Amino acid sequence: MKYIFANWKSNKNVETANEWLDGFEKLTTKNEIILCPPFNILGGIYKRAEKLGFVLGVQDLSPYSAGSYTGEISSVNLEEMDVKYAILGHSERRIHLGEDDILVAKKVDQAVDAKITPVVCVDEGYIESQANAIDDDSLSKCIVAYEPLSAIGTGKEMDVEKVTQVVDRIKKAFGNVKVIYGGSVDETNVISYLRACDGVLVGGASLEVKSFINIIN
Ligand code: PGA
């Protein structure tokens, strides 16, 4: 079983998300296809997405539980939606919103407490420091996404041998966790990445129905 994540980032609205879902029949794959839309869209489409066989994920999670944290989305806010995964510490959040290893570790703990699997994103610069920041108990519950900065949104493919090497390094730091790859994954290169690791995190190529169906197939 492989993990295929669709990370929509800040794209689409409820209407265009429903148009995207119109393009799918009920999924029949043995792989886990995880749809990670923006929070508001998740609220608008989760029932329909689940009926089609998608598993639900979010792109972030509050480092705090429910309470006075204006603008944050805690696991309590997600309860009725059966969210199974949370992408945490994506490089875009580290770069544009100042997230660091410590903050990401707090989010990991919140996810684990809520029985949501944390998908911790790392580039080579912070594999060990991110692992060290996370509690031992939480560490084994993570999926780790190797997301090289040079390959995200650039169309520049990362060499598969290099991915294999970094997967080994991640397992040394995090333990025997599942590792997925993200960065310009598309229908032409997905097979080779799936041979090197446990799944893929797809950004741009998940926005169009046709390219995402080709990736799933
Ligand atoms: P990309 O994004 O597929 O558009 O490169 C991947 C990611 O940022 O997770």
Coordinates of C-alpha atoms and ligand atoms in Angstrom, one line a residue:
M1 CA 0.0 0.0 0.0
K2 CA 1.4 3.4 -1.0
Y3 CA 0.3 6.8 0.2
I4 CA -0.6 9.4 -2.4
F5 CA -1.3 12.9 -1.0
A6 CA -2.9 15.7 -2.9
N7 CA -1.7 18.9 -1.4
W8 CA -3.9 21.7 -2.8
K9 CA -2.1 24.4 -0.8
S10 CA -4.1 27.7 -1.0
N11 CA -5.8 26.8 -4.2
K12 CA -9.5 26.3 -5.2
N13 CA -12.8 27.2 -3.5
V14 CA -15.8 24.9 -2.6
E15 CA -17.2 25.4 -6.1
T16 CA -14.0 24.5 -8.0
A17 CA -13.3 21.7 -5.5
N18 CA -16.7 20.2 -6.3
E19 CA -16.0 20.5 -10.0
W20 CA -12.7 18.6 -9.4
L21 CA -14.6 15.8 -7.5
D22 CA -17.1 15.6 -10.5
G23 CA -14.2 14.1 -12.4
F24 CA -13.9 11.0 -10.1
E25 CA -15.7 7.7 -10.0
K26 CA -15.5 5.8 -6.7
L27 CA -11.8 5.0 -6.2
T28 CA -10.9 1.4 -6.5
T29 CA -7.2 1.5 -5.8
K30 CA -5.5 -0.4 -3.0
N31 CA -3.4 2.6 -2.3
E32 CA -4.4 5.4 0.2
I33 CA -5.4 8.5 -1.6
I34 CA -5.4 11.5 0.8
L35 CA -7.0 14.7 -0.2
C36 CA -5.6 17.8 1.7
P37 CA -7.6 20.9 0.7
P38 CA -7.6 24.2 2.5
F39 CA -9.6 24.0 5.8
N40 CA -12.8 25.8 4.5
I41 CA -13.0 23.6 1.5
L42 CA -12.6 20.5 3.6
G43 CA -15.7 21.5 5.6
G44 CA -17.6 22.0 2.3
I45 CA -16.7 18.7 0.6
Y46 CA -15.6 16.1 3.2
K47 CA -18.7 14.0 3.0
R48 CA -18.6 13.8 -0.7
A49 CA -14.9 13.2 -0.9
E50 CA -15.2 10.3 1.7
K51 CA -18.0 8.7 -0.3
L52 CA -15.7 8.7 -3.4
G53 CA -13.0 6.9 -1.3
F54 CA -10.7 9.7 -0.5
V55 CA -9.1 9.8 2.9
L56 CA -9.0 13.3 4.4
G57 CA -6.0 15.3 5.4
V58 CA -5.1 18.9 6.4
Q59 CA -2.2 21.1 5.5
D60 CA -1.5 22.3 9.0
L61 CA -2.7 22.0 12.6
S62 CA -2.6 24.3 15.6
P63 CA 0.2 23.7 18.1
Y64 CA -2.5 24.1 20.8
S65 CA -5.7 22.3 21.7
A66 CA -9.1 24.0 21.5
G67 CA -9.2 27.4 23.2
S68 CA -8.4 31.1 22.8
Y69 CA -6.1 30.9 19.8
T70 CA -7.6 33.2 17.2
G71 CA -7.2 32.0 13.7
E72 CA -5.9 28.6 14.6
I73 CA -7.6 25.3 13.7
S74 CA -7.2 22.6 16.4
S75 CA -7.9 18.9 16.2
V76 CA -11.2 19.6 18.1
N77 CA -12.4 21.8 15.2
L78 CA -11.9 18.8 12.9
E79 CA -13.6 16.1 14.9
E80 CA -16.6 15.4 12.8
M81 CA -14.6 15.3 9.6
D82 CA -12.6 12.2 10.3
V83 CA -9.3 13.7 9.3
K84 CA -6.6 11.0 9.3
Y85 CA -3.4 12.9 8.3
A86 CA -1.9 16.4 8.9
I87 CA 0.9 17.7 6.7
L88 CA 3.1 19.6 9.2
G89 CA 6.2 21.8 8.8
H90 CA 5.9 22.2 5.0
S91 CA 8.8 24.3 3.8
E92 CA 6.4 27.0 2.5
R93 CA 5.3 27.4 6.1
R94 CA 8.8 27.4 7.4
I95 CA 9.8 30.1 4.8
H96 CA 6.8 32.3 4.7
L97 CA 5.4 31.9 8.3
G98 CA 8.5 31.4 10.3
E99 CA 7.8 27.8 11.5
D100 CA 10.7 26.1 13.1
D101 CA 11.5 22.6 14.4
I102 CA 10.1 23.3 17.9
L103 CA 6.8 24.6 16.7
V104 CA 6.4 21.7 14.3
A105 CA 7.1 19.3 17.1
K106 CA 4.3 20.9 19.1
K107 CA 2.0 20.4 16.2
V108 CA 3.1 16.8 15.9
D109 CA 2.1 16.2 19.6
Q110 CA -1.3 17.7 19.0
A111 CA -1.9 15.5 15.9
V112 CA -0.7 12.4 17.8
D113 CA -3.0 13.2 20.7
A114 CA -6.0 13.4 18.3
K115 CA -5.0 10.2 16.5
I116 CA -4.2 12.1 13.4
T117 CA -1.0 10.9 11.6
P118 CA 1.6 13.7 11.4
V119 CA 3.2 13.9 8.0
V120 CA 6.4 15.8 8.9
C121 CA 8.1 17.6 5.9
V122 CA 11.8 17.9 5.9
D123 CA 14.6 19.0 3.6
E124 CA 18.2 17.9 4.1
G125 CA 19.1 20.9 6.1
Y126 CA 16.9 19.9 9.1
I127 CA 16.3 16.2 9.1
E128 CA 18.2 15.5 12.3
S129 CA 17.2 18.7 14.1
Q130 CA 13.5 18.1 13.4
A131 CA 13.7 14.5 14.6
N132 CA 15.5 15.6 17.8
A133 CA 12.8 18.2 18.5
I134 CA 10.1 15.5 18.5
D135 CA 9.3 13.4 21.5
D136 CA 10.3 9.7 21.2
D137 CA 6.7 8.6 21.7
S138 CA 5.5 10.8 18.8
L139 CA 8.4 10.1 16.6
S140 CA 7.4 6.5 15.7
K141 CA 3.9 7.7 14.8
C142 CA 5.1 10.1 12.1
I143 CA 5.2 9.7 8.4
V144 CA 8.1 11.8 7.0
A145 CA 8.0 13.6 3.7
Y146 CA 11.3 14.3 2.0
E147 CA 10.7 17.5 0.3
P148 CA 13.8 19.0 -1.3
L149 CA 13.4 22.8 -1.6
S150 CA 15.0 22.7 -5.1
A151 CA 12.2 20.4 -6.4
I152 CA 9.1 22.0 -4.9
G153 CA 7.0 23.7 -7.6
T154 CA 9.9 24.0 -9.9
G155 CA 9.5 21.1 -12.3
K156 CA 13.1 20.1 -11.4
E157 CA 13.2 16.4 -10.8
M158 CA 15.2 15.0 -8.0
D159 CA 17.4 12.0 -8.8
V160 CA 15.8 8.8 -7.5
E161 CA 19.1 7.4 -6.2
K162 CA 19.5 10.6 -4.2
V163 CA 15.9 10.1 -2.8
T164 CA 16.9 6.6 -1.7
Q165 CA 20.0 7.9 0.1
V166 CA 17.9 10.6 1.9
V167 CA 15.2 8.0 2.8
D168 CA 18.0 6.0 4.6
R169 CA 19.2 9.1 6.4
I170 CA 15.6 9.9 7.5
K171 CA 15.2 6.4 8.9
K172 CA 18.4 6.8 10.9
A173 CA 17.1 10.0 12.4
F174 CA 13.4 9.1 12.9
G175 CA 13.5 5.4 13.3
N176 CA 11.7 2.9 11.2
V177 CA 9.0 5.3 9.9
K178 CA 7.3 5.5 6.5
V179 CA 8.9 7.9 4.2
I180 CA 7.3 9.6 1.2
Y181 CA 8.7 12.0 -1.4
G182 CA 7.4 15.4 -2.6
G183 CA 8.6 17.8 -5.2
S184 CA 7.4 18.1 -8.8
V185 CA 5.9 14.7 -8.7
D186 CA 3.8 14.1 -11.9
E187 CA 2.3 11.3 -14.0
T188 CA 5.7 10.7 -15.8
N189 CA 7.9 10.3 -12.8
V190 CA 5.6 9.0 -10.0
I191 CA 6.4 5.3 -10.6
S192 CA 10.1 5.7 -10.0
Y193 CA 9.6 7.7 -6.8
L194 CA 7.1 5.0 -5.6
R195 CA 9.8 2.4 -6.0
A196 CA 12.1 4.4 -3.8
C197 CA 9.8 5.1 -0.9
D198 CA 6.3 4.6 0.6
G199 CA 4.4 7.3 -1.2
V200 CA 4.3 10.7 -2.8
L201 CA 3.1 14.2 -1.8
V202 CA 1.8 15.9 -5.0
G203 CA 1.2 19.7 -5.2
G204 CA 0.7 21.2 -8.6
A205 CA -0.1 17.9 -10.4
S206 CA -3.0 17.3 -8.0
L207 CA -4.9 20.4 -9.0
E208 CA -6.0 19.0 -12.4
V209 CA -8.3 15.9 -12.4
K210 CA -6.6 14.3 -15.4
S211 CA -3.0 14.5 -14.1
F212 CA -4.0 13.3 -10.7
I213 CA -6.0 10.4 -12.0
N214 CA -3.0 9.4 -14.1
I215 CA -0.9 9.5 -11.0
I216 CA -3.3 7.3 -9.1
N217 CA -3.5 4.8 -11.9
Ligands
PGA1 P1 4.8 20.4 -6.1 O1 4.6 20.6 -4.6 O2 4.3 19.0 -6.5 O3 4.0 21.4 -6.8 O4 6.2 20.5 -6.4 C1 4.9 19.5 -3.7 C2 4.8 20.0 -2.3 O5 5.1 21.2 -2.0 O6 4.4 19.3 -1.4

